[in-house]
Coordinates of C-alpha atoms in Angstrom, one line a residue:
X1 CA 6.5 -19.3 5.5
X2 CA 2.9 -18.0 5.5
X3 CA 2.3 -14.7 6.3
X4 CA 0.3 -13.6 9.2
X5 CA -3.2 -11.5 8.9
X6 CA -1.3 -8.5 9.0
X7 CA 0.8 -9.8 6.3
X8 CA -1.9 -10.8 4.4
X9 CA -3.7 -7.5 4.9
X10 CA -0.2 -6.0 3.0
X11 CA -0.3 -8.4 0.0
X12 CA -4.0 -7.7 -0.8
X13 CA -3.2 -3.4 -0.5
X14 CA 0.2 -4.1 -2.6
X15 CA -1.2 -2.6 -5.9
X16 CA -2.2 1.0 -4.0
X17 CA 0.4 0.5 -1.1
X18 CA 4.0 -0.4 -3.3
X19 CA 3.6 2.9 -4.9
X20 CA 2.7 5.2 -2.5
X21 CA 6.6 5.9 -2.0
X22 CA 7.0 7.0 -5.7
X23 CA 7.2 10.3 -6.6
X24 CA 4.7 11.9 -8.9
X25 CA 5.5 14.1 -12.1
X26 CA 4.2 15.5 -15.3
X27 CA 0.3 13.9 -16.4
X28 CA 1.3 11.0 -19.5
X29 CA -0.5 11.4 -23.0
X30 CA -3.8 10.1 -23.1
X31 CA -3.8 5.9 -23.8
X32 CA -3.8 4.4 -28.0
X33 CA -6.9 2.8 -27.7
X34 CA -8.2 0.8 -30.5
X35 CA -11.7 1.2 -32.0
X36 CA -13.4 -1.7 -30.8
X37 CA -11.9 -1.3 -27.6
X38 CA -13.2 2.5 -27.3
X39 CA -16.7 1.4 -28.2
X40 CA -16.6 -1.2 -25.4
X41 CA -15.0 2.0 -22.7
X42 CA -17.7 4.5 -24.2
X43 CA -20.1 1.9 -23.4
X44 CA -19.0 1.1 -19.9
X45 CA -18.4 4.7 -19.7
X46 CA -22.0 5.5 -20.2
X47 CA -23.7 2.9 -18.5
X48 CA -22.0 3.5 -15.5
X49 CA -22.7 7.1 -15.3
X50 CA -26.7 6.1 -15.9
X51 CA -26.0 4.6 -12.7
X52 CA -27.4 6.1 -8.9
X53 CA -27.3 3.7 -7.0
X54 CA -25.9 -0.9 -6.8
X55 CA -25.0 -3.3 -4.6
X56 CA -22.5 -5.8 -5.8
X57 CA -19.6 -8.2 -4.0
X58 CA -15.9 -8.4 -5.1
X59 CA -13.6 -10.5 -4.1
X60 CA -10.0 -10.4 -3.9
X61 CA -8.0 -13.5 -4.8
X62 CA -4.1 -13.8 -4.8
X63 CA -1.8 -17.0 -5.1
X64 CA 1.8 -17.0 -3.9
X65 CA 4.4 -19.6 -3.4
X66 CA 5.9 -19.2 0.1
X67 CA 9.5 -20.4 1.1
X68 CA 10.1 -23.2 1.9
X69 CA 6.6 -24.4 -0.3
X70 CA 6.6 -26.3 -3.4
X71 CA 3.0 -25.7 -4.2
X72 CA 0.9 -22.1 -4.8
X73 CA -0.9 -20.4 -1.5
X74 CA -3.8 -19.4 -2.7
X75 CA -6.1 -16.8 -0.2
X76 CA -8.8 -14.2 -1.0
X77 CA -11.0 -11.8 0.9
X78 CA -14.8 -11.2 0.1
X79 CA -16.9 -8.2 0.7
X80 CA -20.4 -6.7 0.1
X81 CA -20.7 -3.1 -1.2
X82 CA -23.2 -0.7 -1.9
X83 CA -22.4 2.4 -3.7
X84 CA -24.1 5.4 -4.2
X85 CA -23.9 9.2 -6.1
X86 CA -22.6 11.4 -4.9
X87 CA -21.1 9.9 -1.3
X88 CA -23.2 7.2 -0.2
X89 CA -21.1 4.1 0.7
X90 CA -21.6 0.7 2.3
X91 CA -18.4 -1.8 3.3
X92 CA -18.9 -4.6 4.6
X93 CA -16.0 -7.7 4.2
X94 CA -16.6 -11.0 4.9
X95 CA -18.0 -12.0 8.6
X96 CA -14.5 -12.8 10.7
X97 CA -12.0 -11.5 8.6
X98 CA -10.8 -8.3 10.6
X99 CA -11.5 -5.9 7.9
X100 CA -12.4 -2.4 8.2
X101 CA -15.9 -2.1 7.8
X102 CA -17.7 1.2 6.3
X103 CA -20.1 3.2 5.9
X104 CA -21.2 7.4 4.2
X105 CA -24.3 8.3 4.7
X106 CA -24.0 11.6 3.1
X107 CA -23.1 13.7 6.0
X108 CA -21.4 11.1 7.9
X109 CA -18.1 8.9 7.1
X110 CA -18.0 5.8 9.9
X111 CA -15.3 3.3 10.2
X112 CA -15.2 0.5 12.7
X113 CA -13.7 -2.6 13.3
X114 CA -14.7 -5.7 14.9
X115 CA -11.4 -7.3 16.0
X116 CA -10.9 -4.2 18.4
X117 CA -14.5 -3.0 18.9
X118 CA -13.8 0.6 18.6
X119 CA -15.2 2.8 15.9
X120 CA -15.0 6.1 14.4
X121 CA -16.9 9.1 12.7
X122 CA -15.6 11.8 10.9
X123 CA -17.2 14.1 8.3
X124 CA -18.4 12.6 5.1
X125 CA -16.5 13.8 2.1
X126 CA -18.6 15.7 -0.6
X127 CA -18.2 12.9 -3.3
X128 CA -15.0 10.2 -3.2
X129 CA -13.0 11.5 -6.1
X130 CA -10.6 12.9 -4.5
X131 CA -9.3 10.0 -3.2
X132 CA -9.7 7.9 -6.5
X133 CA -7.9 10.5 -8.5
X134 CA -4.9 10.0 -6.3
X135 CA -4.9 6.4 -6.5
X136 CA -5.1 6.5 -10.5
X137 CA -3.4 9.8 -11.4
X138 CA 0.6 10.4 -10.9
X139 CA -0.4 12.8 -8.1
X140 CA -0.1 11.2 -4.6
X141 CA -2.9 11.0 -2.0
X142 CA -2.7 13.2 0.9
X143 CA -2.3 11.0 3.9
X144 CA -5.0 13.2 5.5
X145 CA -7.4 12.9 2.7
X146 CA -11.2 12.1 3.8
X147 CA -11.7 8.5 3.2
X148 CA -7.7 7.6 2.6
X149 CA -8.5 4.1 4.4
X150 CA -11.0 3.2 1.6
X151 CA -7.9 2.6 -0.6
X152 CA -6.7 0.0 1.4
X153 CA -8.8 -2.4 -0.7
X154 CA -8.3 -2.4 -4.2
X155 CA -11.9 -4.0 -5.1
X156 CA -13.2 -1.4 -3.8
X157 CA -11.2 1.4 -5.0
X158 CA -11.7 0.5 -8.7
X159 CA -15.7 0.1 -7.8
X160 CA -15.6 3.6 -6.7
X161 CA -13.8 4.9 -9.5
X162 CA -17.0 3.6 -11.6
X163 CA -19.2 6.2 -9.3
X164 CA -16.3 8.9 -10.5
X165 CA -17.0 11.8 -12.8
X166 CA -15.2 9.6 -15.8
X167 CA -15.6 5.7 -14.8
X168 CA -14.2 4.2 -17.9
X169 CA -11.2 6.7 -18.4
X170 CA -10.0 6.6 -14.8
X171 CA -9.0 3.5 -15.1
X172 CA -7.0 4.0 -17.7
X173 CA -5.3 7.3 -16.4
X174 CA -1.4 6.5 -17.1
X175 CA -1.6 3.8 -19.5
X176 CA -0.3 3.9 -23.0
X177 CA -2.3 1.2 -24.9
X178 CA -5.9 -0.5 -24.8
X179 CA -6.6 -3.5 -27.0
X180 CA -10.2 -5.1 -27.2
X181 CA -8.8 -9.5 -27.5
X182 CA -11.9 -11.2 -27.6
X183 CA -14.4 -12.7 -25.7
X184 CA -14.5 -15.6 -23.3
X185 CA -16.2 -16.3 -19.9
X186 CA -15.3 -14.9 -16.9
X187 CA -16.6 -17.3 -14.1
X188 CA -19.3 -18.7 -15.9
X189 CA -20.5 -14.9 -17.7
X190 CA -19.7 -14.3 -21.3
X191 CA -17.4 -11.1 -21.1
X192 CA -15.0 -9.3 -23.6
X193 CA -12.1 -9.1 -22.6
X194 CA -10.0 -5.9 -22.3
X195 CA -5.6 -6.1 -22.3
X196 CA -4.2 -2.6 -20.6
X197 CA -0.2 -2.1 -21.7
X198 CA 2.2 0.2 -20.0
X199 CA 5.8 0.5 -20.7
X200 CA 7.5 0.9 -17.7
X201 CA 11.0 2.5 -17.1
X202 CA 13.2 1.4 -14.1
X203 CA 14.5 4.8 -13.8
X204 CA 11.3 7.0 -13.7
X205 CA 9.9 8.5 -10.8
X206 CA 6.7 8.1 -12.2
X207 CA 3.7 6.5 -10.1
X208 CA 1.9 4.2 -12.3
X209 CA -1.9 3.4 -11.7
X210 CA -2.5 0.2 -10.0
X211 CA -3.1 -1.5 -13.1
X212 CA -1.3 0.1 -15.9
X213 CA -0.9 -3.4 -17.0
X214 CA -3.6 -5.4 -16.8
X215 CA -6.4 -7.7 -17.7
X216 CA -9.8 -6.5 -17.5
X217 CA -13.4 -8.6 -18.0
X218 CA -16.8 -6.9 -19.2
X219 CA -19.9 -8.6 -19.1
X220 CA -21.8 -8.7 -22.6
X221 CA -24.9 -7.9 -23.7
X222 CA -27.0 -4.5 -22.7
X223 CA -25.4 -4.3 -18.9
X224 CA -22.0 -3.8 -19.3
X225 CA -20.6 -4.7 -15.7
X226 CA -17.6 -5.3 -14.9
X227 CA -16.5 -8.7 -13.9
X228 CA -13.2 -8.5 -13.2
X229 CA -9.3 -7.5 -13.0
X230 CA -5.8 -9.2 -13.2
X231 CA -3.0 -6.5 -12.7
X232 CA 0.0 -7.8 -14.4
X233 CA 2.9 -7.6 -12.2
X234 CA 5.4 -8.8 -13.6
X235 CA 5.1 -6.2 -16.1
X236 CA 5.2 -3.3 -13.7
X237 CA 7.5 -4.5 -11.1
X238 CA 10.1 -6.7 -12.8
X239 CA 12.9 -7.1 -10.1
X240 CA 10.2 -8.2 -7.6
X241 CA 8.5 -11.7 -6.9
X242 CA 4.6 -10.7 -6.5
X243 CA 1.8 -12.5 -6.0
X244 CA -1.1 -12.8 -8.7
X245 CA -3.9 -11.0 -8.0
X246 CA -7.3 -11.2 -9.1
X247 CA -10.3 -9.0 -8.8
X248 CA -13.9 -10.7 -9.2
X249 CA -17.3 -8.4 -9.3
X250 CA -20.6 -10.5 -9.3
X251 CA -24.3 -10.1 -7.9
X252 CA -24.5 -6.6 -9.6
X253 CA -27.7 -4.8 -9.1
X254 CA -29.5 -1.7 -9.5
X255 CA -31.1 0.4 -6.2
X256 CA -30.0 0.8 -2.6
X257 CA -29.1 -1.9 0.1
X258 CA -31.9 -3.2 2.5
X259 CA -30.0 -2.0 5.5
X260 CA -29.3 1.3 4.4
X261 CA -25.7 3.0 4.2
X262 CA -25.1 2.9 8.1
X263 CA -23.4 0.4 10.7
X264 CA -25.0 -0.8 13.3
X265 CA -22.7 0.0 16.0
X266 CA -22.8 -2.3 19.7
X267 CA -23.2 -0.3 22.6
X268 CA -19.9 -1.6 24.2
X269 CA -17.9 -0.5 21.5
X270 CA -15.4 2.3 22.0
X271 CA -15.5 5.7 20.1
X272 CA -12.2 6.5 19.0
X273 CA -11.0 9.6 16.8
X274 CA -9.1 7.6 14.3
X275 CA -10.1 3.7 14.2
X276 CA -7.4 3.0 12.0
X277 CA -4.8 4.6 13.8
X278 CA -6.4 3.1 16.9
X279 CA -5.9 -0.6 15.4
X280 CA -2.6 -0.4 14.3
X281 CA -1.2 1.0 17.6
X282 CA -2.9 -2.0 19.3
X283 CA -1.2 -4.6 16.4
X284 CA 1.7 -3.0 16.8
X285 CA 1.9 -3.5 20.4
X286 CA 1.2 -7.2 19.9
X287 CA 3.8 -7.3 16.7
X288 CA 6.6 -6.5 19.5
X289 CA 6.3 -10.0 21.2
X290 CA 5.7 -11.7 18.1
X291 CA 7.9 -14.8 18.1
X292 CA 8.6 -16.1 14.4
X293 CA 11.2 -19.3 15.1
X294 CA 11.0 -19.8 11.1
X295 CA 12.5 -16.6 11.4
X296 CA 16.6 -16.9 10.4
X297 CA 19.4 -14.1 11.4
X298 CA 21.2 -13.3 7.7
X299 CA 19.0 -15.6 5.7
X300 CA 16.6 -13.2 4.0
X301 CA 16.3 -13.3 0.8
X302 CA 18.5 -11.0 -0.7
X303 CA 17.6 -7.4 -2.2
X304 CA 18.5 -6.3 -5.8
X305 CA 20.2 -2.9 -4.0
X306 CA 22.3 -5.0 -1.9
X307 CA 26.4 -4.5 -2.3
X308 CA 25.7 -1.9 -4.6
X309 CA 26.6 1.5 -4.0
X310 CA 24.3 3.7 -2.0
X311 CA 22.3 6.3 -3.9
X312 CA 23.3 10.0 -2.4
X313 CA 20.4 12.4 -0.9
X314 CA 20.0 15.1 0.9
X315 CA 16.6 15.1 3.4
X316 CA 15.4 18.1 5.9
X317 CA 14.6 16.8 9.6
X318 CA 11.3 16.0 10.8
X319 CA 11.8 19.6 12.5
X320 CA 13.3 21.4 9.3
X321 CA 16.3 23.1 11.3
X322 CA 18.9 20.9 9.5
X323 CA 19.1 18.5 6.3
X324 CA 21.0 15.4 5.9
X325 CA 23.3 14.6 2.8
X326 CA 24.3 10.4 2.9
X327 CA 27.6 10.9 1.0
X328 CA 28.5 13.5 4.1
X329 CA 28.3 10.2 6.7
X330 CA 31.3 8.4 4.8
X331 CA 33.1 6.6 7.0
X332 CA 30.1 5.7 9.4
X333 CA 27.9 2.4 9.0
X334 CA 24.9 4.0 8.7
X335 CA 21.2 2.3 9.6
X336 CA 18.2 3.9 7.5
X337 CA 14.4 2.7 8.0
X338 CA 11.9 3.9 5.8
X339 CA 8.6 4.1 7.5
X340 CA 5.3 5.8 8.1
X341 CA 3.0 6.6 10.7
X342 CA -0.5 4.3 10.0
X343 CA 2.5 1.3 8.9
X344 CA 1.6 -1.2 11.4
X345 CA 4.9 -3.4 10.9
X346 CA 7.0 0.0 11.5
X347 CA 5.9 1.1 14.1
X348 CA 6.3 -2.1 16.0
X349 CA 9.6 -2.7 14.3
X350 CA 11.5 1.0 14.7
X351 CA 11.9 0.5 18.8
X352 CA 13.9 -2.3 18.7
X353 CA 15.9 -0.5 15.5
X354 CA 16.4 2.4 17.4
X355 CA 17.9 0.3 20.9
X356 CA 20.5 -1.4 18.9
X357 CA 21.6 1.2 17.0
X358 CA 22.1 3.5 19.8
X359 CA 24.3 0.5 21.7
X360 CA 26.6 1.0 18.6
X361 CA 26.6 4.6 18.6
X362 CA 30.6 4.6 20.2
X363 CA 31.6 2.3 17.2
X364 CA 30.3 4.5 14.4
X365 CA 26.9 3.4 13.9
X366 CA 24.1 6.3 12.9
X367 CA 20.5 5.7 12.3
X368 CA 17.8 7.4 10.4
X369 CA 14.2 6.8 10.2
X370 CA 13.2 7.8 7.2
X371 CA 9.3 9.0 6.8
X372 CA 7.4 8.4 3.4
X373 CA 5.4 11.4 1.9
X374 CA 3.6 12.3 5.0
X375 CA 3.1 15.8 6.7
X376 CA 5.4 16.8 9.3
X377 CA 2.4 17.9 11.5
X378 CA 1.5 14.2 11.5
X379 CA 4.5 12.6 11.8
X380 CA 5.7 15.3 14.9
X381 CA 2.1 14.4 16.9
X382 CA 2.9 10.7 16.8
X383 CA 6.4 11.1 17.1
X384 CA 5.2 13.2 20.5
X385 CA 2.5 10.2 21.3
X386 CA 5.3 7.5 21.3
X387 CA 8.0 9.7 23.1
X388 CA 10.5 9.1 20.5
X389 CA 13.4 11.0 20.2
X390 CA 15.6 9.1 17.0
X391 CA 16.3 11.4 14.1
X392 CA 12.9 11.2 11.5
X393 CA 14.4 12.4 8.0
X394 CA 11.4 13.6 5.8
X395 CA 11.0 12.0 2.0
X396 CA 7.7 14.3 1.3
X397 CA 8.1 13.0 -2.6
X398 CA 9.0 10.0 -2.4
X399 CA 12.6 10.6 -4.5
X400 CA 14.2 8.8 -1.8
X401 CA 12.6 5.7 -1.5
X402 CA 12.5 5.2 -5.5
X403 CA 16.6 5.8 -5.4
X404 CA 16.2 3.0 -2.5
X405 CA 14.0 0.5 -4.5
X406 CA 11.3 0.8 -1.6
X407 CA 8.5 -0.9 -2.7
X408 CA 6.9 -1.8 0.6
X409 CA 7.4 -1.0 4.2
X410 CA 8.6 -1.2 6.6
X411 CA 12.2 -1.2 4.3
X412 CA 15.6 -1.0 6.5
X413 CA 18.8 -0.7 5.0
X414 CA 22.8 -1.0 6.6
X415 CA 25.8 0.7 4.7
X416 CA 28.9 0.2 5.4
X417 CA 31.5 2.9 5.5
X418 CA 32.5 3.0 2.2
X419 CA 28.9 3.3 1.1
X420 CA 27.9 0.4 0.0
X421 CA 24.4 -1.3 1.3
X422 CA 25.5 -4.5 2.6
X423 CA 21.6 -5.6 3.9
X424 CA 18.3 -4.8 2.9
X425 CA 14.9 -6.0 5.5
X426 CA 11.2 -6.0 4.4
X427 CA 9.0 -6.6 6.7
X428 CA 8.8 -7.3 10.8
X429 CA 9.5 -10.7 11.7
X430 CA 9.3 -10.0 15.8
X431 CA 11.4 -7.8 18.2
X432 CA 13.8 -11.1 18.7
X433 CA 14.3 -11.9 15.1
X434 CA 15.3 -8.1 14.2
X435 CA 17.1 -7.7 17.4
X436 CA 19.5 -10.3 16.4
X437 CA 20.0 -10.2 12.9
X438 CA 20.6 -6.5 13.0
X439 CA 23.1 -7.2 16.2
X440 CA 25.0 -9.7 14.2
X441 CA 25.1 -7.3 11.1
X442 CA 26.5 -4.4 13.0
X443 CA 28.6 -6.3 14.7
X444 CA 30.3 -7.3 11.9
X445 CA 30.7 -4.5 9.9
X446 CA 32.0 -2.0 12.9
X447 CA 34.7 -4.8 13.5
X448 CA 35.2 -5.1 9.9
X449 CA 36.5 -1.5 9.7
X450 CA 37.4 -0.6 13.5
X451 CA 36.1 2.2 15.2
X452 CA 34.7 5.6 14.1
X453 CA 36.4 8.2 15.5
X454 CA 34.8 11.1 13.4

């Protein structure tokens, strides 16, 4: 099955997006680099920071092998960016491809988007490392952070980190070794070429940079660019079939773009407060009538988690008057959804989980939407917006979803009365597809046991 635009648009944010449910602790020790391999960061280090002002295009490749497909998917997006100390910022992906396009001016921070002709403006942040700390350190970003939806595209994430007050070193925030294995071209260039190791423990609640393992390319000689990435996936999500993904930088060069760092905005475009929040209502008003037929009730794939027992917590409600333990709903089948506000897929998805669940209420069937580290402020306004009225349980560290083995979202879970999770979905495959699967599920399990009468 291939995945839809929105789809797509996950897979490419995976290696900022799968950890954003993880909960943060104590800083790691600083990385065993070897000599030659510090020379070649020192280098990189110092170049960059010579730096005021490029233009340069990434590109973001990944290859896949879909159900039902013998051979590898492969897909990519392309952008042009301009970058410049301290905030200066131009975004521009490829013509057609219903990216976010961007621009800081210095005092300004403009998003817009084609597909939906509708922009927004905001204040500029003073520089952007605030929100490349967060992506590379174990502390989180705030979902309110000035230029949060910059992170959605991992190109250009690690592209700003090189206008940070450390480039070399932020990228290698978290990891434990750096090894410098030779040269070798990197599409056509002569580059060194840079391995990045991490160990990584099932158990931790640590959140890893993007690319704790990974393959990085240098460009030789007196410029030392950087050319590109390959995170290593398999390395720092075992249990989970990724896609490979590869980050490509060419067409470096010194000075600012011909068109300045604004976007030219069309008169009949619509001013909005928050583009982004603005596009993924609208998607997920058309996600509702999506109609997947290659979609099958009980034939997902299935979930490491699944018929083992569920992991206890205890979680305050969205308004903080009560908190919910899961071992104290025993004897109830019991429907949790792990979500957030600017998720696209969830909020098209929870609706139709929310209508069935309530149809089983009499038989013993609770449900809880669980929101990932977001602010209650936040989650209350939209919940207001929507006129919702389902139980939202608050996981402000992320503890919860780690114990759940969330690694994207939307991620909803059933458990039986004994407390054992018995299905595990990832993803929205359309209002019909959910509404039956998760009919036929609860169906099952409520006649399994009879009913509740707690």
């Amino acid at each position: 099955m291939r995945p839809s635009a929105i789809a797509l648009c996950g897979l490419l944010a995976l290696p900022v997006c799968s950890q954003s449910v993880l909960a943060a602790q104590d800083a790691p020790a600083a990385p065993q680099v070897t000599s030659e391999a510090r020379a070649l960061i020192t280098r990189l280090d110092t170049f960059y920071k010579s730096l005021d002002q490029v233009t340069f295009e990434s590109s973001l490749t990944f290859s896949a092998q879909f159900e039902g497909m013998t051979d590898l998917e492969e897909m990519s997006q392309s952008s042009a960016i301009a970058v410049g100390r301290p905030n200066l910022l131009r975004y521009q992906p490829a013509q057609n491809s219903g990216g976010i396009d961007a621009a800081c001016n210095g005092s300004e921070l403009t998003f817009a988007i084609a597909t939906f002709k509708a922009y927004s403006v905001s204040k500029a942040p003073k520089t952007f490392q605030a929100v490349v700390e967060g992506a590379f350190s174990n502390e989180p970003i705030e979902p309110d952070a000035p230029g949060i939806e910059l992170t959605q595209d991992p190109s250009l994430l690690i592209a700003l980190s090189l206008f940070s007050d450390r480039p070399g070193l932020q990228m290698l925030q978290g990891v434990e070794k750096v090894s410098l294995d030779g040269e070798e071209k990197f599409n056509g260039s002569e580059a060194y070429k840079l391995t990045l190791m991490t160990t990584v423990d099932p158990t931790s609640n640590v959140q890893l940079n993007p690319i704790a393992n990974a393959t990085l390319w240098v460009a030789k000689g007196s410029q030392p660019w950087l050319l590109g990435i390959k995170p290593d996936f398999a390395a720092t999500e075992p249990d989970m079939d990724l896609p490979e993904i590869l980050l490509s930088y060419s067409k470096w060069k010194t000075g600012a773009p011909p068109e300045g760092y604004s976007i030219a905005i069309p008169e009949d475009w619509k001013k909005v407060d928050d583009v982004v929040a603005y596009a993924m209502s609208a998607t997920a008003e058309e996600l509702k009538g999506l109609d997947m037929p290659e979609t099958t009730p009980g034939k997902a794939p299935s979930h490491p988690s699944e018929n083992a027992a569920a992991p206890n917590f205890t979680l305050p409600t969205l308004d903080g008057t009560e908190e919910v333990t899961l071992s104290s709903l025993k004897g109830k089948v019991v429907v949790l959804d792990f979500w957030a506000t600017w998720c696209a897929p969830c909020v098209a998805g929870l609706p139709t989980v929310d209508e069935v669940t309530k149809r089983f209420k009499d038989q013993g069937v609770v449900f809880y939407a669980i929101d990932v580290r977001e602010k209650p402020e936040r989650v209350s306004k939209f919940m207001k917006n929507k006129g919702w009225d389902f139980t939202v349980l608050m996981d402000s560290d992320g503890t919860a979803g780690k114990a759940f083995d969330v690694g994207g979202i939307p991620h909803s879970v059933v458990i039986d009365r004994e407390g054992i999770i018995r299905h595990v979905h990832i993803g929205f495959g359309g209002k019909e597809a959910l509404q039956e699967q998760l009919e036929e599920e609860l169906t099952a399990l409520t006649a399994m046991n009879g009913t509740d009468e707690k």
